[in-house]
mmCIF file of N, CA and C in Angstrom:
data_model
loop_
_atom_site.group_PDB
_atom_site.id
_atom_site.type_symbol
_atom_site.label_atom_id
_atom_site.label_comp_id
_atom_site.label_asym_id
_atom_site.label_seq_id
_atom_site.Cartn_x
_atom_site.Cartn_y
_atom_site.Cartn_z
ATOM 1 N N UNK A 1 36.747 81.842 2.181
ATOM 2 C CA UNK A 1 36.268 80.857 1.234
ATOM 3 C C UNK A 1 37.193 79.624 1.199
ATOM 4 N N UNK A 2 38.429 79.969 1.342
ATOM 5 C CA UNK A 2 39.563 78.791 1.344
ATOM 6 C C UNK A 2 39.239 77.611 2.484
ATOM 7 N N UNK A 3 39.097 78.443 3.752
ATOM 8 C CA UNK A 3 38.855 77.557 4.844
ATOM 9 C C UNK A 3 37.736 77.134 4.471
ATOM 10 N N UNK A 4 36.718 77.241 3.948
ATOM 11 C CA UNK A 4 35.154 76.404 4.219
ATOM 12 C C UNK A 4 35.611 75.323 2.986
ATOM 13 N N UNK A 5 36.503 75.650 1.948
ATOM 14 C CA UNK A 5 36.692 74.306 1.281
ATOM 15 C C UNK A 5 37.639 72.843 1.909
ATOM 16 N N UNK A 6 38.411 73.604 2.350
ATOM 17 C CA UNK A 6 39.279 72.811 3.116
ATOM 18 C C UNK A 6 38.335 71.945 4.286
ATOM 19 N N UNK A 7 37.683 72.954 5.193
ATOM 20 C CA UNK A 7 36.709 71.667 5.922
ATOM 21 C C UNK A 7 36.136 71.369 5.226
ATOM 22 N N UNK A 8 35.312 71.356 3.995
ATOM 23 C CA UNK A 8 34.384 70.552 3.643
ATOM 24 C C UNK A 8 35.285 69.193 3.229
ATOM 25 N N UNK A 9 36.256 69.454 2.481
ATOM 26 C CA UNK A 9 36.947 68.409 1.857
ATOM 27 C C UNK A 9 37.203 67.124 3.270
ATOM 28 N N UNK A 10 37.734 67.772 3.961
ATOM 29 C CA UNK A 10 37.579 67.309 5.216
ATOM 30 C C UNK A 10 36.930 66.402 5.789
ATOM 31 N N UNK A 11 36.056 67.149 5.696
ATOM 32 C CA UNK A 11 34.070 66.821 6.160
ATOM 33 C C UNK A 11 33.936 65.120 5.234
ATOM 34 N N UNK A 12 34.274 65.522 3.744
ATOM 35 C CA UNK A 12 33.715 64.447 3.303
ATOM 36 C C UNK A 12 34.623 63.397 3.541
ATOM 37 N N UNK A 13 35.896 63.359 3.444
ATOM 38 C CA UNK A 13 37.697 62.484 3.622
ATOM 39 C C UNK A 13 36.747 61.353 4.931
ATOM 40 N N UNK A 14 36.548 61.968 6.243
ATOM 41 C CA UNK A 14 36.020 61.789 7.089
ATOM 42 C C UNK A 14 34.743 60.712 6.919
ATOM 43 N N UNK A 15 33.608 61.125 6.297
ATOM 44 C CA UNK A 15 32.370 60.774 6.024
ATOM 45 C C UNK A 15 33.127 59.146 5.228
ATOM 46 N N UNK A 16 33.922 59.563 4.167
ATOM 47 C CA UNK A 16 34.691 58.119 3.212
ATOM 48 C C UNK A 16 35.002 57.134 4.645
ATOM 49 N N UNK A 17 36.401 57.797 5.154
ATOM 50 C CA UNK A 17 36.567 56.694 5.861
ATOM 51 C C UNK A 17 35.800 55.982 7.028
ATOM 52 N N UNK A 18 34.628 56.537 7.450
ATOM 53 C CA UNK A 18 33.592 56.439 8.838
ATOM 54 C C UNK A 18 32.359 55.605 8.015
ATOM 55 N N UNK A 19 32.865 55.497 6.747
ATOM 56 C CA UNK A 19 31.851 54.179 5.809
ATOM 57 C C UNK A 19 32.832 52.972 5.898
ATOM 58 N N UNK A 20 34.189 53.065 4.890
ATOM 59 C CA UNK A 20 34.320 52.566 5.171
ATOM 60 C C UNK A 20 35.123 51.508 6.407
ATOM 61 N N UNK A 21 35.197 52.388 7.387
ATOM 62 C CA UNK A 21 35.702 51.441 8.793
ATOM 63 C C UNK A 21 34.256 50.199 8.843
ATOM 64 N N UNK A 22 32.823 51.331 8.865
ATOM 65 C CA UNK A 22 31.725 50.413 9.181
ATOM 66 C C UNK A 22 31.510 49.394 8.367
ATOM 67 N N UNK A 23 31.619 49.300 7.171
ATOM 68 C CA UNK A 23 31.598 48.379 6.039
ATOM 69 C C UNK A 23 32.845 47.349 6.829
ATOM 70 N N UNK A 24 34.209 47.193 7.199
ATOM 71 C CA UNK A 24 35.196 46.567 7.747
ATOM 72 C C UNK A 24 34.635 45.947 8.274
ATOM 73 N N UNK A 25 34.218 46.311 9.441
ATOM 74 C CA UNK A 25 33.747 45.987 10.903
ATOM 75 C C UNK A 25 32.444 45.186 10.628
ATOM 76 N N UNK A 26 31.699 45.471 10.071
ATOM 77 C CA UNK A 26 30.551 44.284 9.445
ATOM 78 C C UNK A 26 31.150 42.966 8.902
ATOM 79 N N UNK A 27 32.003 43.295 8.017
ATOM 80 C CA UNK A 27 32.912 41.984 7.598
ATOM 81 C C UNK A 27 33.130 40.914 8.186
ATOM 82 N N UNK A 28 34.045 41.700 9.579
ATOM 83 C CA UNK A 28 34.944 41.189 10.527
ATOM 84 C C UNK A 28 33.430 40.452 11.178
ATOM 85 N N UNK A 29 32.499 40.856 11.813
ATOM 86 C CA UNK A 29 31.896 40.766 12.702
ATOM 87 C C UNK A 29 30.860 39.602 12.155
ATOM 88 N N UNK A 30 30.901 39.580 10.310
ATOM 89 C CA UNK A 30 29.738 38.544 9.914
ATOM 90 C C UNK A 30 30.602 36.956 9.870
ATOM 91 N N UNK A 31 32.365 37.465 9.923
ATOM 92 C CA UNK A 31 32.903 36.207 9.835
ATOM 93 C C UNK A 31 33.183 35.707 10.726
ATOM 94 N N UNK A 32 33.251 36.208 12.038
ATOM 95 C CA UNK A 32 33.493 35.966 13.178
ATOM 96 C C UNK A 32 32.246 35.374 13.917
ATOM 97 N N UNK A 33 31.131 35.738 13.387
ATOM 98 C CA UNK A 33 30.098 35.113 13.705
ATOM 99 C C UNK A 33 29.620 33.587 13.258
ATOM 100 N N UNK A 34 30.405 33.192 12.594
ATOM 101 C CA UNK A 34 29.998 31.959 11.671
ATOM 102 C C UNK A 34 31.719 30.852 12.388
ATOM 103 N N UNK A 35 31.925 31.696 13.698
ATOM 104 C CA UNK A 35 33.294 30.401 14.389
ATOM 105 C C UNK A 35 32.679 29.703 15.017
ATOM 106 N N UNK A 36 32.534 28.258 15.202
ATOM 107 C CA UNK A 36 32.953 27.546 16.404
ATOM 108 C C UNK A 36 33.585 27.916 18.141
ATOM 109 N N UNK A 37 33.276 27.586 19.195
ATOM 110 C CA UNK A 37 34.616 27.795 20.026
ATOM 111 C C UNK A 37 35.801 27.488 20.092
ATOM 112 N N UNK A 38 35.884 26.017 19.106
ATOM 113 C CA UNK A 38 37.048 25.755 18.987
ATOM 114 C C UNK A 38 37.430 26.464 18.199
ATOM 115 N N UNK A 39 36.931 26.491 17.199
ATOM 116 C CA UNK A 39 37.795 27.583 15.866
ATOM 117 C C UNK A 39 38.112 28.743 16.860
ATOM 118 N N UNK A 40 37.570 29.355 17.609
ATOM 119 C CA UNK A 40 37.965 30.572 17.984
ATOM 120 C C UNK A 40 39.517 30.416 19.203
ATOM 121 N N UNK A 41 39.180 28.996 19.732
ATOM 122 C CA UNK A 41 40.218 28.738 20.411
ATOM 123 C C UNK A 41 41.710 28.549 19.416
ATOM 124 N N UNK A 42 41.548 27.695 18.884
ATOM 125 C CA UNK A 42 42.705 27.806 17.646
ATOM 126 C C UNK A 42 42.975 29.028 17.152
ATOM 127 N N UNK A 43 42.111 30.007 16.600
ATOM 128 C CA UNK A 43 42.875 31.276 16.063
ATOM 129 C C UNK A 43 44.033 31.868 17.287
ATOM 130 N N UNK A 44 43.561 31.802 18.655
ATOM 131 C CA UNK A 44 43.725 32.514 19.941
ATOM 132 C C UNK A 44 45.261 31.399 20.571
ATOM 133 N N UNK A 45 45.652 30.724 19.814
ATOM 134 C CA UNK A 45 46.675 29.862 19.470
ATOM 135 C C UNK A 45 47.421 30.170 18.439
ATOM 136 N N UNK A 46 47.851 31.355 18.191
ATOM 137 C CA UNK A 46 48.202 31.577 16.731
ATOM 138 C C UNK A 46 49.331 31.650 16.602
ATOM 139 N N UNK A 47 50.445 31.007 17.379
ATOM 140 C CA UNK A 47 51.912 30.278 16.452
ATOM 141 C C UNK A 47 52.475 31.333 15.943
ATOM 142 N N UNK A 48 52.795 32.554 16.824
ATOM 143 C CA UNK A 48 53.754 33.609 15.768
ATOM 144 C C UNK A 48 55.004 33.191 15.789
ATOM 145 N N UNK A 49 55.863 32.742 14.639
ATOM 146 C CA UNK A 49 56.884 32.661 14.349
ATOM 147 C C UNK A 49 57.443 33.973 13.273
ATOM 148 N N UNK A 50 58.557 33.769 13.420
ATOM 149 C CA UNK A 50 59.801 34.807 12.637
ATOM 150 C C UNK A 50 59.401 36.126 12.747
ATOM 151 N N UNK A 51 59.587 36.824 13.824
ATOM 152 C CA UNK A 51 58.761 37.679 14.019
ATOM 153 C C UNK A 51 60.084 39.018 13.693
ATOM 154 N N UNK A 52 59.831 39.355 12.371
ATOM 155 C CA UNK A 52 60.932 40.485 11.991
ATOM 156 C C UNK A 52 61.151 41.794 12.502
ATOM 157 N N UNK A 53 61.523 42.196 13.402
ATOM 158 C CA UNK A 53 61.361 43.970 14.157
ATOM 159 C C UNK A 53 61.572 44.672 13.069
ATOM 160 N N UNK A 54 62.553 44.747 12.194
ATOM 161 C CA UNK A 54 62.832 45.830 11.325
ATOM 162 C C UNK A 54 61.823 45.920 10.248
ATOM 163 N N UNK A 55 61.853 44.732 9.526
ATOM 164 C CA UNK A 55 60.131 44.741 8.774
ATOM 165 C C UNK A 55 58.720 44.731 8.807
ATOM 166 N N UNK A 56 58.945 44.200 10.476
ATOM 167 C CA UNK A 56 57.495 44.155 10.684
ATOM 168 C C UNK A 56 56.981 43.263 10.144
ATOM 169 N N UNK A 57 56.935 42.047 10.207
ATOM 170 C CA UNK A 57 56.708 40.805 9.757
ATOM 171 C C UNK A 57 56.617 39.560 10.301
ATOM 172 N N UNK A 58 55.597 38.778 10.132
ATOM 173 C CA UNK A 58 55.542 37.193 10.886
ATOM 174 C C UNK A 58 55.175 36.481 10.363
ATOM 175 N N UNK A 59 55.067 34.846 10.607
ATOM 176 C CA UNK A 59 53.899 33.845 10.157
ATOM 177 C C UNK A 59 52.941 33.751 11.273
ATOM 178 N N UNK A 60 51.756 33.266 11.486
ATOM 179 C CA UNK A 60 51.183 32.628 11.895
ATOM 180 C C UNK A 60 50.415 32.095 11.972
ATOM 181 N N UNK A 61 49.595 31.445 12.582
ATOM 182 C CA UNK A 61 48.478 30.532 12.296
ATOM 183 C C UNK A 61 46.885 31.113 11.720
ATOM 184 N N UNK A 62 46.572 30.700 10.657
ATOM 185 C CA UNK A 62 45.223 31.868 10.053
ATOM 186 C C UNK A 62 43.927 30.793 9.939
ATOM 187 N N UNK A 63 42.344 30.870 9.351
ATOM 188 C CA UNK A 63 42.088 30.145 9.075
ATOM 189 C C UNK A 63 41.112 31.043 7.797
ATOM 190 N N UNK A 64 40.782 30.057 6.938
ATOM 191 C CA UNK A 64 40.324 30.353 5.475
ATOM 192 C C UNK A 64 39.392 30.815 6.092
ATOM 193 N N UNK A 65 38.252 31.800 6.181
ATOM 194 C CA UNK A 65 37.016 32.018 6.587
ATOM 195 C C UNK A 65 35.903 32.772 4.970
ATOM 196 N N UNK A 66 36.505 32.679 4.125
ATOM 197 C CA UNK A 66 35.469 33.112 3.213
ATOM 198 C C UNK A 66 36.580 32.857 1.587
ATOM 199 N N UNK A 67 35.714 32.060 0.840
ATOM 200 C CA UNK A 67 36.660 32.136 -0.489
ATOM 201 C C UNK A 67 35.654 32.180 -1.585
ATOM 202 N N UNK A 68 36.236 33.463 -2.314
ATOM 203 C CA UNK A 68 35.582 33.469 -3.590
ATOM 204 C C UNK A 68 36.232 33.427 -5.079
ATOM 205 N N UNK A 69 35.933 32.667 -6.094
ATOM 206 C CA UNK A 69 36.659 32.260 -7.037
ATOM 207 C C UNK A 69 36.447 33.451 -8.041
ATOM 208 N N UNK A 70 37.323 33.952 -8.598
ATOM 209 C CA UNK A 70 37.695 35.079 -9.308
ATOM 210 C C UNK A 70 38.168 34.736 -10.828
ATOM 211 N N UNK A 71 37.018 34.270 -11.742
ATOM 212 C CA UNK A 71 37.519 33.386 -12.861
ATOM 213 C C UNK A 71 38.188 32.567 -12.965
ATOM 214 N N UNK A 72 38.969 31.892 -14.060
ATOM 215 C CA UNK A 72 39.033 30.451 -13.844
ATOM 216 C C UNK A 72 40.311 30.583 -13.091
ATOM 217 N N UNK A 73 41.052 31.440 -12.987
ATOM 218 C CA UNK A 73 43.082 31.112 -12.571
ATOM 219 C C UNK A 73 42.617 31.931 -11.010
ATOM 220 N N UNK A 74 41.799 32.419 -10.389
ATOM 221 C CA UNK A 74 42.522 33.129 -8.906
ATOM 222 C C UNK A 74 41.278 33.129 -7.953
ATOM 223 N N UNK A 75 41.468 32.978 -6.619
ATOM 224 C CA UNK A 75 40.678 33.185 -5.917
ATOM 225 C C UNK A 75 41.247 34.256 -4.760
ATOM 226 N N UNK A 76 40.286 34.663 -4.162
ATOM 227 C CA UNK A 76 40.518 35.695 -3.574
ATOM 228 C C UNK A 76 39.654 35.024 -1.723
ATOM 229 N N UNK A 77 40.681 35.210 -0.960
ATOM 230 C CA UNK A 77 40.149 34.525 0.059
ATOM 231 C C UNK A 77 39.998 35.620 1.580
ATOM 232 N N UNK A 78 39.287 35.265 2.490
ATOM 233 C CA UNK A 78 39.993 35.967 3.462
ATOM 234 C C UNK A 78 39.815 35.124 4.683
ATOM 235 N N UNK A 79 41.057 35.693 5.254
ATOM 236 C CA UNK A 79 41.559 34.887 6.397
ATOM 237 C C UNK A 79 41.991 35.180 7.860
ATOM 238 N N UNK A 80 41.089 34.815 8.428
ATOM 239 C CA UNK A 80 41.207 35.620 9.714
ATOM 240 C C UNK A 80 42.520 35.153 10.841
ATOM 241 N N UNK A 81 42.952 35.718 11.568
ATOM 242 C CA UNK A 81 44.180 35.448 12.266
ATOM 243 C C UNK A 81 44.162 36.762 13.117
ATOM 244 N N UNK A 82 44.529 36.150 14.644
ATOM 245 C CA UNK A 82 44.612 36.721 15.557
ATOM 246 C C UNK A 82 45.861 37.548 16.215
ATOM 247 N N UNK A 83 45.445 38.705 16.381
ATOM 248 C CA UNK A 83 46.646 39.670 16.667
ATOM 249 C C UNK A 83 46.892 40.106 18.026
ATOM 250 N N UNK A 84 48.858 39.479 18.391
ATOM 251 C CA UNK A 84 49.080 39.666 19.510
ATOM 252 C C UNK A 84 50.558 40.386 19.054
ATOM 253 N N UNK A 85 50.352 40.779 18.279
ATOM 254 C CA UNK A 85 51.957 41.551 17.492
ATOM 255 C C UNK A 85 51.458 43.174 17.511
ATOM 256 N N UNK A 86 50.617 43.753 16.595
ATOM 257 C CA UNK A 86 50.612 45.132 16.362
ATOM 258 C C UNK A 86 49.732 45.476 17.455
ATOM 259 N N UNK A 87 50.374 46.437 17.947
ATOM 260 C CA UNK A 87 50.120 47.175 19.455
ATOM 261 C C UNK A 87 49.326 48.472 18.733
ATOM 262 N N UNK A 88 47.626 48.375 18.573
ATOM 263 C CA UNK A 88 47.046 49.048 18.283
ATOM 264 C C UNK A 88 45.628 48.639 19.037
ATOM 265 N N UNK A 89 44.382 49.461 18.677
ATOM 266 C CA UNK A 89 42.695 48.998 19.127
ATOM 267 C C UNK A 89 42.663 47.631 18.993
ATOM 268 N N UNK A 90 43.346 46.812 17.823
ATOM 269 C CA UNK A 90 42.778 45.701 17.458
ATOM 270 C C UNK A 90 43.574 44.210 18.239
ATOM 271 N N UNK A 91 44.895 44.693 19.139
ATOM 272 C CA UNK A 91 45.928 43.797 19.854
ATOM 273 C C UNK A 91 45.031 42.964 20.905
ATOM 274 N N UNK A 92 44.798 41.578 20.829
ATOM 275 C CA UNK A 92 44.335 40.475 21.124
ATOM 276 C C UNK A 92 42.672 40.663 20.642
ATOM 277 N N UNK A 93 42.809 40.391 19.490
ATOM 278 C CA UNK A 93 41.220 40.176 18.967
ATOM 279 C C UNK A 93 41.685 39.960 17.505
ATOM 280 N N UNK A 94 40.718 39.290 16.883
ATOM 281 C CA UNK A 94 40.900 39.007 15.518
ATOM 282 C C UNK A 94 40.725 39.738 14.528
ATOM 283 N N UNK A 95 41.124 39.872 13.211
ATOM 284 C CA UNK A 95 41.389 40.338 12.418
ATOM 285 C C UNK A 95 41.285 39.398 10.926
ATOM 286 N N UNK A 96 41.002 40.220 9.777
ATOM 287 C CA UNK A 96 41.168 38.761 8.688
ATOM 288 C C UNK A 96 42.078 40.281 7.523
ATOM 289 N N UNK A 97 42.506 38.743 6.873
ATOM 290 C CA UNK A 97 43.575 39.445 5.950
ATOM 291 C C UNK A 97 43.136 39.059 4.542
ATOM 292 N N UNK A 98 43.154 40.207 3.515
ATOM 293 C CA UNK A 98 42.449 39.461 2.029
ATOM 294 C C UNK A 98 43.660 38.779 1.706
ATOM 295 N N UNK A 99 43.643 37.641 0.918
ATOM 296 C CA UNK A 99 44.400 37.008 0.115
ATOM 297 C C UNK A 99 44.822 36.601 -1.152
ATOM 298 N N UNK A 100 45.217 36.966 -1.890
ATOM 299 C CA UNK A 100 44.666 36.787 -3.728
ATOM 300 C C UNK A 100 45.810 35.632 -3.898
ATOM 301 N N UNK A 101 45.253 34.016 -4.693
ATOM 302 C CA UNK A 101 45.877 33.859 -4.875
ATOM 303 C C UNK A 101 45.641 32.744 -6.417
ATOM 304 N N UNK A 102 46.226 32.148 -6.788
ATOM 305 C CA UNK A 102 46.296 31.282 -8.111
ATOM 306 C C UNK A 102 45.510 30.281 -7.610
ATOM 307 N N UNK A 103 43.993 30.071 -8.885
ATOM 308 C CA UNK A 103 43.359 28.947 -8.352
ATOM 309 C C UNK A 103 43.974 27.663 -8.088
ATOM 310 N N UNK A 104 45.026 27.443 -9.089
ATOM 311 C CA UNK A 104 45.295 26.068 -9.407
ATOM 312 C C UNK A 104 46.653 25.853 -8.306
ATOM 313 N N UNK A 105 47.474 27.075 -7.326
ATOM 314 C CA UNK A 105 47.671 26.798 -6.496
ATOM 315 C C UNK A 105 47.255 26.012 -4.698
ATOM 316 N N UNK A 106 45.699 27.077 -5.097
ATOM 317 C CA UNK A 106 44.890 26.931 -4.308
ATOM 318 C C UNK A 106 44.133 25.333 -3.906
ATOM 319 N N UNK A 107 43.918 25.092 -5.059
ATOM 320 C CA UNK A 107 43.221 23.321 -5.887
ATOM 321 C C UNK A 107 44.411 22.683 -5.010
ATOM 322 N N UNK A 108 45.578 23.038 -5.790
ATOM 323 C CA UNK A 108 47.088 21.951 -5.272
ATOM 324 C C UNK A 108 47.240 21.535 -4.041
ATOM 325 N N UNK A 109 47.105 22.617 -3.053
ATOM 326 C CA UNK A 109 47.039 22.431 -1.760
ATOM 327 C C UNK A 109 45.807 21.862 -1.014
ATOM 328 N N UNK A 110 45.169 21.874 -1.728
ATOM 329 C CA UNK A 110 43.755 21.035 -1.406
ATOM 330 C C UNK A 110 42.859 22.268 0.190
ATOM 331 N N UNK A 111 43.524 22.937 -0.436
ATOM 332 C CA UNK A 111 42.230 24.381 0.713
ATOM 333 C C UNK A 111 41.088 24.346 0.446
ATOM 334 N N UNK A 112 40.101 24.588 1.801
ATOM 335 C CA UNK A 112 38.833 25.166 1.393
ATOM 336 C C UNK A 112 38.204 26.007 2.741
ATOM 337 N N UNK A 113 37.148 26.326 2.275
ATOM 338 C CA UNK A 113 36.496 27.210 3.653
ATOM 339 C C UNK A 113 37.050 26.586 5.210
ATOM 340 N N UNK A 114 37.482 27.176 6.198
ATOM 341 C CA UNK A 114 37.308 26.461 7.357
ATOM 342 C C UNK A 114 38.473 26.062 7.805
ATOM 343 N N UNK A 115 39.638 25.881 6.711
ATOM 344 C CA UNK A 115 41.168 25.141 6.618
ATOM 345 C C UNK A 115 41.789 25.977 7.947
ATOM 346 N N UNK A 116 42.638 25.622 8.946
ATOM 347 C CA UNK A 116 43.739 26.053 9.176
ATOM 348 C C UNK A 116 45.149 26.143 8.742
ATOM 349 N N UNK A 117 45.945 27.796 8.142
ATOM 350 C CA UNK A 117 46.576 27.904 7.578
ATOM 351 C C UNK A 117 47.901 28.613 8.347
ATOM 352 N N UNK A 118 48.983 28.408 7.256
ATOM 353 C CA UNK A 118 50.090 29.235 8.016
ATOM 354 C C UNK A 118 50.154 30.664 6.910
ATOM 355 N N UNK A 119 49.998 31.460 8.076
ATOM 356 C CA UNK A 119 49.918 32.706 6.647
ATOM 357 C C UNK A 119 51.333 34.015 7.091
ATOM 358 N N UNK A 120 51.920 34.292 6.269
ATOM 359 C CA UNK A 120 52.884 35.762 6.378
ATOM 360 C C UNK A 120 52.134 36.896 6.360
ATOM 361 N N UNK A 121 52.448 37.602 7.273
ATOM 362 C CA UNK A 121 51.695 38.575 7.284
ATOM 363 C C UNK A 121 52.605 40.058 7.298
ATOM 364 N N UNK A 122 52.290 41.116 6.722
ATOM 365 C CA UNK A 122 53.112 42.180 6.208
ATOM 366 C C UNK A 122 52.314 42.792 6.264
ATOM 367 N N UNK A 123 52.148 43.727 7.479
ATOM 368 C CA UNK A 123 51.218 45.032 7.707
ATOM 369 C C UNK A 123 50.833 45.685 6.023
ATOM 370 N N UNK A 124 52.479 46.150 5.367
ATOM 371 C CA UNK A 124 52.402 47.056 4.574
ATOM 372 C C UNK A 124 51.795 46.497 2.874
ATOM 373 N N UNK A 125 51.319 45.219 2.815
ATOM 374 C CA UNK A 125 51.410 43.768 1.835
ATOM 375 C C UNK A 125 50.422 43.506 1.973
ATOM 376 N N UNK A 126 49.616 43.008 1.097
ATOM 377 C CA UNK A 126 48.675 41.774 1.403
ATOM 378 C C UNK A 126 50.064 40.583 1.703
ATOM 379 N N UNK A 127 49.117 39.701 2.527
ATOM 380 C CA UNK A 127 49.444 38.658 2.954
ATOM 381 C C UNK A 127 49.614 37.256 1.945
ATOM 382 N N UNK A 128 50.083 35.990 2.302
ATOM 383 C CA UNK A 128 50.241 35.256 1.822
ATOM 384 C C UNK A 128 50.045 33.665 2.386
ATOM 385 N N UNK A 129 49.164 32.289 1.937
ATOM 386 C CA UNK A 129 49.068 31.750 2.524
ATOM 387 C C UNK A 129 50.620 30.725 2.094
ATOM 388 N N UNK A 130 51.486 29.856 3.587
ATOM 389 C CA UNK A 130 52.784 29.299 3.050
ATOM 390 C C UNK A 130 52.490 28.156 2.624
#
């Protein structure tokens, strides 16, 4: 009886994450669909600087690809940027990173859909635009 709970639990752990990878991958694939060639050439230009070994950490070049305003103080953005750092499935192909940040930061800098950005990126973090 122990073992049939254990796979089931399993079973479902499995079923969670095999939604949501596909839910991801729709994301990725509806924002990636809405580039330019140039936009896609620029991401594929992506300027890794400070590239930290021990932390695992860089800047590089991102671009705003979807922003939604989250009441009046924050928006929540995401930003795609191309990966030639983490040596995984996803190493030279794009990727987007969520971003949460203060509207009235956001306003300041004068961002909007489409912007090219310099963003930090921290596997273990959401990210940050500089």
């Amino acid at each position: 009886m122990g073992y049939l709970i254990a796979i089931l639990v399993i079973a479902i752990f499995t079923v969670i994450l095999m939604v949501w990878a596909k839910k991801e991958n729709q994301i990725l694939d509806n924002l990636l669909s809405n580039l330019t060639e140039e936009q896609k050439r620029n991401l594929e230009d992506n300027q890794v600087e400070d590239f930290d070994v021990k932390k695992h950490t860089w800047t590089q070049r991102g671009m705003i690809a979807e922003v939604n305003v989250k009441g009046k103080n924050k928006v929540a953005l995401k930003v795609l940027w191309y990966n030639t750092i983490i040596q995984n499935a996803t190493i030279n192909q794009c990727q987007y990173a969520d971003i949460n940040m203060k509207k009235s930061d956001f306003d300041a800098k004068g961002l909007k859909n489409g912007d090219f950005v310099r963003i930090f990126i921290n596997p273990s973090k959401e990210g940050k635009i500089l």
